[in-house]
Amino acid sequence: MTVLDCVGLSCPIPVVKTKKALKEHPEGLEVLVDNVAAKENVSRFGKTMGYTVSVSDEAEGVWRVGMSK
Amino acid sequence: MKFGLEKNTETPFPRGDFAAAESHEKKGSIGVEGEAASRPVTVLKNGSAVRLTGMVKTSGCAAKLPPEKLHSVIDRLPLQNNPNLVEGFESADDALVYRVGDGQVSVQTVDFFPPMVDDPYIFGQVAAANAMSDIYAMGGEPAVAMNLMCFPSCLDLDVMKRILEGGLDKAREAGAVIAGGHTIEDPTPKYGLCVTGFMKESEVWSNKGARPGDCVVLTKPLGAGIINTAAKVDEAPEESVLEAVRSMTTLNKRARDIARKCQVHAATDVTGFSLSGHASEVALASGVSILIDTKSLPVMSGALSLASFGFLPEGRYSNENWLYGKVSFAPDVPQNMIDLVYDPQTSGGLLLFMPDEDARRFVSEMADPASCAVIGRVVERGGALISYS
C-alpha cells in the first residue's frame, strides 16, 4: 500500500495531498499524520470518497489513516 | 499597487470540486460590493507575489488560543474588585463594562487576528466588523476605536494602507471614529481594533439573563471557518467564498438596532468558540440549558459539503475538546452538522435570547430567512448545557 507522509503538516494541506495521491492511487492509500485535525479531516475525506477508513496508532502522536476500497 | 486580481496559476486543483448541491443549504446569488473577493489576490513580498492567507498558519477567529488553554491561565488570575466594574472576564462576557457616572457605562473590547482572505481591503473590513461586533453583542454602539496592526517588514506598505482603509470604511459605516493605534513588525500579519462604546447601564445585554421559555435567535449563517479553510487551498466554490465574505463584512449593527426594539434577556455573538461554545457561555452564566434544532440553523452554501470532505479548521476540534461533556447530540444529527456547530466563526452573527413574540417580530423585521432564524429554546437547567436535535 502506498504511504503518504503528512507528518508535520497542518490542515488543510494533508487533505489536499490525500486528494492528489488518491487520484494517482485510486485503489487506496495510507496517510501518516501527527495532529488530531489532520487525522479527523483525512478520515472524513476518505469516507466521503467512498473508502473504508481505519485509523491506527503509528507512534507517539502519529496516526496511520488507512483507506481501502 | 500590486494587488491585481491575478488568478494563481499554481493552484493544484480546480476550484470547487466539492461543490455538491445540498438541499439543506440555501441557494441564490450573492452580491459583494467592490472587487471580486473570491479570486486569489496576491500582494508583493520582496518583489514576488504571495497570498496574504499563505503567510499564516491559522486565520480569523480560528486563530484564537484554544479556550481550555486560555481558561487555564485567566482562571488563576486574581479577580479585580472595583465597584465601577460591571462585567469583567469572570462572566465570559463579550466586553468590559465600566461605570462612568450618571447611569452611563463604557463598553470596551479588543479583537485582532491574522487574515482569512487574500484581499487586504476586505481583510480590514472583516477585522473591524468582527471587533465592533462585541459592542453590538452588549447592545451598544461603537463610538471610538484604535487600530492594532502587526505587519511583516518584507510586505509592500500599500498592503497595510489597504487593510487600514478597510477598517476605516467599516468604522465609518458603524458611525465610529478610528484615531490612532499601534503597529508592530511581525512575520505574520494581523489586524484588529480596540473599540469603546457608551450606553446606559440598564440597557446592557449580558450573558446572564436567558430565561426558560426564551427563543434563541441567530442572525448570520454558520460555516465561515469551514469555507475559509477550503478557500485557503482554492477548494471552496466561488459562491461559498462570496457568501462568507459578504457575511463576515456585514456589521451586526442592523441586528442590534432591530433587537433594541425587542425584549432581549441575554445576548452574545458567535465567533471563534463556535455556536456551541458561545451558546454554552450563555447557558452557564444564566443557569439554564439550551435546546437547538439543527434543521433550523442558517448555513452558508457549500459549508456542509466541504465539512464532509474534511475542510475543517483545527479550532473545530479544540472547541469540541473544551466543551466535552457539556454538549449532546440526538443520534440522527449527521457528522457534518456536528462539525458545523463546532466551527469557529469569524465575524459571526448575534445570538439573542428573547420571548416568543419578540423573536417572531425580530426575525420578520430582519427579513432574511436564509441568514436569520429562531434556532432553539431555553429550558430549565438539566443534562447537557446544549442539546442538539
Coordinates of N, CA and C in Angstrom, one line a residue, chain A residues 1-55:
Chain A
M1 N 0.9 -1.2 0.0 CA 0.0 0.0 0.0 C 0.9 1.3 0.0
T2 N 0.5 2.2 -0.8 CA 1.3 3.5 -0.9 C 1.1 4.2 0.4
V3 N 2.2 4.8 0.9 CA 2.2 5.6 2.1 C 2.5 7.0 1.8
L4 N 1.6 7.9 2.3 CA 1.7 9.3 2.1 C 2.1 9.9 3.5
D5 N 3.3 10.6 3.5 CA 3.7 11.1 4.8 C 3.3 12.6 5.0
C6 N 2.3 12.8 5.9 CA 1.9 14.2 6.1 C 2.3 14.6 7.5
V7 N 3.3 14.0 8.1 CA 3.7 14.4 9.4 C 4.3 15.8 9.4
G8 N 3.9 16.6 10.3 CA 4.4 18.0 10.3 C 3.6 19.0 9.5
L9 N 2.5 18.4 8.9 CA 1.7 19.3 8.1 C 0.4 19.6 8.8
S10 N -0.1 20.9 8.7 CA -1.3 21.2 9.3 C -2.4 21.5 8.3
C11 N -3.7 21.4 8.7 CA -4.8 21.5 7.8 C -4.9 22.8 7.2
P12 N -5.4 22.9 5.9 CA -6.0 21.8 5.2 C -5.0 21.0 4.2
I13 N -3.7 21.2 4.4 CA -2.7 20.6 3.5 C -2.8 19.1 3.4
P14 N -2.9 18.4 4.6 CA -3.0 16.9 4.4 C -4.2 16.4 3.6
V15 N -5.3 17.1 3.6 CA -6.5 16.7 2.8 C -6.2 17.0 1.3
V16 N -5.5 18.1 1.0 CA -5.2 18.4 -0.4 C -4.2 17.3 -0.9
K17 N -3.2 17.0 -0.1 CA -2.2 16.0 -0.5 C -2.9 14.6 -0.7
T18 N -3.8 14.3 0.2 CA -4.5 13.0 0.1 C -5.3 12.9 -1.1
K19 N -6.0 14.0 -1.4 CA -6.8 14.1 -2.6 C -6.0 13.8 -3.9
K20 N -4.8 14.5 -3.9 CA -3.9 14.3 -5.1 C -3.4 12.9 -5.2
A21 N -3.0 12.3 -4.0 CA -2.4 11.0 -4.0 C -3.5 9.9 -4.4
L22 N -4.7 10.2 -4.0 CA -5.8 9.2 -4.3 C -6.1 9.2 -5.8
K23 N -5.8 10.3 -6.5 CA -6.0 10.4 -7.9 C -5.0 9.5 -8.6
E24 N -3.8 9.4 -8.1 CA -2.7 8.6 -8.6 C -2.9 7.1 -8.2
H25 N -3.5 6.9 -7.0 CA -3.6 5.6 -6.4 C -5.0 5.3 -6.0
P26 N -5.9 5.2 -6.9 CA -7.4 5.1 -6.6 C -7.7 3.8 -5.8
E27 N -6.7 2.8 -5.8 CA -7.0 1.6 -5.1 C -7.0 1.8 -3.6
G28 N -6.3 2.8 -3.1 CA -6.2 3.0 -1.7 C -4.9 3.6 -1.3
L29 N -4.7 3.9 0.0 CA -3.6 4.7 0.5 C -3.5 4.6 2.0
E30 N -2.3 4.8 2.5 CA -2.1 5.0 4.0 C -1.5 6.4 4.2
V31 N -2.1 7.1 5.1 CA -1.6 8.5 5.3 C -1.1 8.6 6.7
L32 N 0.1 9.1 6.9 CA 0.7 9.3 8.2 C 0.4 10.8 8.6
V33 N -0.2 11.0 9.8 CA -0.5 12.4 10.3 C -0.1 12.5 11.7
D34 N 0.2 13.7 12.2 CA 0.6 13.9 13.6 C -0.2 14.9 14.4
N35 N -1.4 15.2 13.9 CA -2.3 16.0 14.7 C -3.7 15.6 14.5
V36 N -4.5 15.9 15.6 CA -5.9 15.4 15.6 C -6.7 15.9 14.4
A37 N -6.6 17.2 14.1 CA -7.3 17.8 13.0 C -7.0 17.0 11.7
A38 N -5.7 16.8 11.4 CA -5.3 16.1 10.2 C -5.9 14.6 10.2
K39 N -5.8 13.9 11.3 CA -6.4 12.6 11.4 C -7.9 12.6 11.1
E40 N -8.6 13.4 11.7 CA -10.0 13.5 11.5 C -10.4 14.0 10.1
N41 N -9.7 15.0 9.6 CA -10.1 15.6 8.3 C -9.7 14.6 7.2
V42 N -8.6 13.9 7.3 CA -8.2 13.0 6.2 C -9.2 11.8 6.3
S43 N -9.6 11.4 7.5 CA -10.6 10.3 7.6 C -11.9 10.7 7.0
R44 N -12.4 11.9 7.2 CA -13.6 12.4 6.6 C -13.5 12.4 5.1
F45 N -12.4 12.9 4.6 CA -12.2 12.9 3.2 C -12.3 11.5 2.6
G46 N -11.6 10.5 3.2 CA -11.6 9.2 2.7 C -13.0 8.5 2.7
K47 N -13.7 8.7 3.8 CA -15.1 8.2 3.9 C -16.0 8.8 2.9
T48 N -15.9 10.1 2.7 CA -16.8 10.8 1.7 C -16.5 10.3 0.3
M49 N -15.2 10.0 0.0 CA -14.8 9.5 -1.3 C -15.2 8.0 -1.5
G50 N -15.8 7.4 -0.4 CA -16.2 6.0 -0.6 C -15.3 4.9 -0.2
Y51 N -14.2 5.3 0.5 CA -13.2 4.3 1.0 C -13.6 3.8 2.4
T52 N -13.1 2.6 2.7 CA -13.2 2.1 4.1 C -12.0 2.7 4.8
V53 N -12.3 3.4 5.9 CA -11.2 4.1 6.6 C -10.9 3.4 7.9
S54 N -9.6 3.2 8.2 CA -9.2 2.7 9.5 C -8.1 3.5 10.1
V55 N -8.1 3.8 11.4 CA -7.1 4.6 12.0 C -6.3 3.8 13.0

